[in-house]
Every structure is written in structure tokens, then in C-alpha cells.
mmCIF file of C-alpha atoms in Angstrom:
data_model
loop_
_atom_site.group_PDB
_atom_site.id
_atom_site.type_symbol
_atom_site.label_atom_id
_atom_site.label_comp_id
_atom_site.label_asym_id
_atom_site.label_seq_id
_atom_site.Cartn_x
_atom_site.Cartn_y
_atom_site.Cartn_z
ATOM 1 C CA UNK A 1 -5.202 11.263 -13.868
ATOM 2 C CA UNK A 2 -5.105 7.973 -15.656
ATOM 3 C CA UNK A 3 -4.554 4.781 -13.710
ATOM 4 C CA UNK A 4 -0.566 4.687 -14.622
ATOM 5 C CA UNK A 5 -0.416 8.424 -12.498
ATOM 6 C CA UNK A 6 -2.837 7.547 -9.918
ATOM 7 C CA UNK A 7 -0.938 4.326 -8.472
ATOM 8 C CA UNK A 8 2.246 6.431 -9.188
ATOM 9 C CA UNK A 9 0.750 9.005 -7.110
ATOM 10 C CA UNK A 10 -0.243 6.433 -3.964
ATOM 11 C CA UNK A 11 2.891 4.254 -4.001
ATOM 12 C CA UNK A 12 5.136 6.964 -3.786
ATOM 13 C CA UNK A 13 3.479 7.945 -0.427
ATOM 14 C CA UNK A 14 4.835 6.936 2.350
ATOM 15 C CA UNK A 15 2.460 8.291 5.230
ATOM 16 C CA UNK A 16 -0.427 6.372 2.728
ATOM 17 C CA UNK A 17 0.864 3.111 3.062
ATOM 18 C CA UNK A 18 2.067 3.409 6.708
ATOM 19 C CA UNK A 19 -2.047 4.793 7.318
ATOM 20 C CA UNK A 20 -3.555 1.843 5.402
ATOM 21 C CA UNK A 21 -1.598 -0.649 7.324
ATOM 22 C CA UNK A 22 -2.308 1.281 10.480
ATOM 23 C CA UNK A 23 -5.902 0.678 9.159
ATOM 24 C CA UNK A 24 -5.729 -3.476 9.156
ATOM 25 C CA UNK A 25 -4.043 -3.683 12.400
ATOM 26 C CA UNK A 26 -0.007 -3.184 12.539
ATOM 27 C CA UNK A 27 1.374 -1.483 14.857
ATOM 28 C CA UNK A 28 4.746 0.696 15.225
ATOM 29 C CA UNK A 29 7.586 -1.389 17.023
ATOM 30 C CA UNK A 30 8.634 1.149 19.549
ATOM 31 C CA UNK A 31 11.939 -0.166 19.957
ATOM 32 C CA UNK A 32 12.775 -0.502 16.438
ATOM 33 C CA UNK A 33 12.819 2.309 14.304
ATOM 34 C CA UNK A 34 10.339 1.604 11.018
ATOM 35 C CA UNK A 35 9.139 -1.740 12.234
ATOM 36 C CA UNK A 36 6.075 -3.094 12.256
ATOM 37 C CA UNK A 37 3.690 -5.399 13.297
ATOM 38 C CA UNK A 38 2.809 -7.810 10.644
ATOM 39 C CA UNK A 39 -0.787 -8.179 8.896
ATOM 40 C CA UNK A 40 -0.325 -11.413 7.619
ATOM 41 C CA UNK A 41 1.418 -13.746 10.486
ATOM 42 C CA UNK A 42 1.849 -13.148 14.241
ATOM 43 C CA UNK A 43 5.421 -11.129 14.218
ATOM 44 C CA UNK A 44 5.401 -8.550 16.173
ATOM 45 C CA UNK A 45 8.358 -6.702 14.758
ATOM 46 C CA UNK A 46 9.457 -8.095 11.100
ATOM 47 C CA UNK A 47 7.523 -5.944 9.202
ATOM 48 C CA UNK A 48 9.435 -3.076 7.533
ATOM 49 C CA UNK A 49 8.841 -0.230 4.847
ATOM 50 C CA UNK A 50 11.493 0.154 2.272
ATOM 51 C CA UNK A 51 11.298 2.404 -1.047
ATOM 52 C CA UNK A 52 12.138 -0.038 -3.911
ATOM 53 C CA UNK A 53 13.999 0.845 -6.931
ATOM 54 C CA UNK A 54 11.582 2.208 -8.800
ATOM 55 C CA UNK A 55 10.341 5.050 -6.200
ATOM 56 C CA UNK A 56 7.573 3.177 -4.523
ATOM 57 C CA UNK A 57 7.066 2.504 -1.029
ATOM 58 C CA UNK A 58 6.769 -1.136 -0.604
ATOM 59 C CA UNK A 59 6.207 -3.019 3.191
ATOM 60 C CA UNK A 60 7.765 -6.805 3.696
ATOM 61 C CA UNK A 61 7.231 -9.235 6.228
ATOM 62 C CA UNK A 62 10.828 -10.128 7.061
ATOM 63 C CA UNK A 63 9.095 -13.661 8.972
ATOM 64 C CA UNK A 64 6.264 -14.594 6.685
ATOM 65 C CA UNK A 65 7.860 -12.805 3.456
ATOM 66 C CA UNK A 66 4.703 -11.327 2.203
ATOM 67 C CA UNK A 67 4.810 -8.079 0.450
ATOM 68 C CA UNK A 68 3.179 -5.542 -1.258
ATOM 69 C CA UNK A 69 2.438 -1.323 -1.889
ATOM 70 C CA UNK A 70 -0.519 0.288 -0.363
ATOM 71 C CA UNK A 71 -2.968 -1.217 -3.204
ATOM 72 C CA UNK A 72 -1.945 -4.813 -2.321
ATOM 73 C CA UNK A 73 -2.910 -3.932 1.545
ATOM 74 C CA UNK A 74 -6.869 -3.022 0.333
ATOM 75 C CA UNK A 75 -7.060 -5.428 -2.214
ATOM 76 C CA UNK A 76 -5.614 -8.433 0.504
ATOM 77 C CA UNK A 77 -7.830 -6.844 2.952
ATOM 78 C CA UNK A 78 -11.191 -6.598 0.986
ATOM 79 C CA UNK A 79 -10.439 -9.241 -1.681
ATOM 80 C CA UNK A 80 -10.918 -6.902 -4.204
ATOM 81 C CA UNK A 81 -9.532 -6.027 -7.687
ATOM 82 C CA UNK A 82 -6.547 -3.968 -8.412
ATOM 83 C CA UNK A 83 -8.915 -1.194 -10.245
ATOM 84 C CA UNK A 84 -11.573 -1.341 -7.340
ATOM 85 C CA UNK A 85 -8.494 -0.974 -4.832
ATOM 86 C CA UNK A 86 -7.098 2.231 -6.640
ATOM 87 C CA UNK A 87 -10.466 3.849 -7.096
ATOM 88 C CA UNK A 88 -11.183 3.703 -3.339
ATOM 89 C CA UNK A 89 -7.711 5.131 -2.135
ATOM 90 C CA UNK A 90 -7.812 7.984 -4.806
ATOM 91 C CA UNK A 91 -11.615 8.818 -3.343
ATOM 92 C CA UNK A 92 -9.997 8.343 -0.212
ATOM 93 C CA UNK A 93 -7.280 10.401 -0.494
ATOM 94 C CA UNK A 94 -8.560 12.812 -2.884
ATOM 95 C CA UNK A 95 -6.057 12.031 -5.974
ATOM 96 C CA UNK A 96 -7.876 12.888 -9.256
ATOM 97 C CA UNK A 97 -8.874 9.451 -10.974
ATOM 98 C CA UNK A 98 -10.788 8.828 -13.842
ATOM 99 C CA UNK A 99 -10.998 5.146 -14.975
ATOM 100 C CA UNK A 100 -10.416 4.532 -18.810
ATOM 101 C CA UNK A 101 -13.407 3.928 -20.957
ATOM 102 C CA UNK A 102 -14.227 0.969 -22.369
ATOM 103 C CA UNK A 103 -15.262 1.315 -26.032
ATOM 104 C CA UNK A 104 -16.854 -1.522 -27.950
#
């Protein structure tokens, strides 16, 4: 897959996203239906997942406004790049990804 297909194929994955931010610490509002504990600020329930117009799942901090896909989560978390972000969660999730060569 080339990089277009492989972030096509983790953004439009719910259960990846709602893992990874499992991963970094929010938790599922029990009360609330899709709400979560932010990762950025101290909210305990303002953090929801929405699909956006273009077929990705996207999460947003309805306190702190920050927001962001699944790749944004790893590359916040690790302070990382966008390419080192989407080669971990295809290995992770075993999507086919083969970065594009370089030529010179």
C-alpha cells in the first residue's frame, strides 16, 4: 500500500483510534455514550469521536479543542513524524505499508 492507502486504511477505523487513545490514557465516560476522557487537559468527559466529512474518524476535545485522527495521537504522544507515526500503526496493526523510495 502506498502512504495515501495506508492512512486511508487507519483513519477510517474506528476501534484503531478508540485503542490508541485507550493506549495514552482516556477513558470511556460511562454515563455518556462516546465520551471520553481527554489526553491533552484534565476533562473528564469532553472528549468525543466523530467521523468527519471525508470518512475519517477524528477525536476532539470539546474543553481544550485539540484534535486529531489516530496518527496525530502517536505522533503527539512520541513526538514523532507523520511517516514514523504511520509506519508503526501499519506494523502494529498489520496494514501492508511500503514507504516510497527516494531516488536521487
Amino acid at each position: 500500500m502506498n502512504t495515501y492507502d495506508a492512512k486511508q486504511a487507519l483513519i477510517t477505523d474506528r476501534d484503531i483510534l478508540v485503542k490508541e487513545l485507550e493506549e495514552v490514557g482516556a477513558v470511556k465516560n460511562t454515563k455518556q455514550k462516546d465520551k471520553y476522557s481527554c489526553i491533552h487537559c484534565s476533562s473528564s468527559d469532553a472528549l468525543g469521536i466523530f467521523k468527519d466529512d471525508k470518512g475519517g474518524y477524528r477525536y476532539k476535545c470539546f474543553s481544550c479543542n485539540e484534535t486529531g485522527n489516530v496518527i496525530d495521537v502517536l505522533m503527539k504522544k512520541d513526538n514523532i513524524t507523520f511517516y514514523q507515526a504511520l509506519e508503526l500503526l501499519c506494523g502494529k496493526y498489520s496494514i501492508p505499508y511500503e514507504k516510497a523510495k527516494v531516488t536521487t
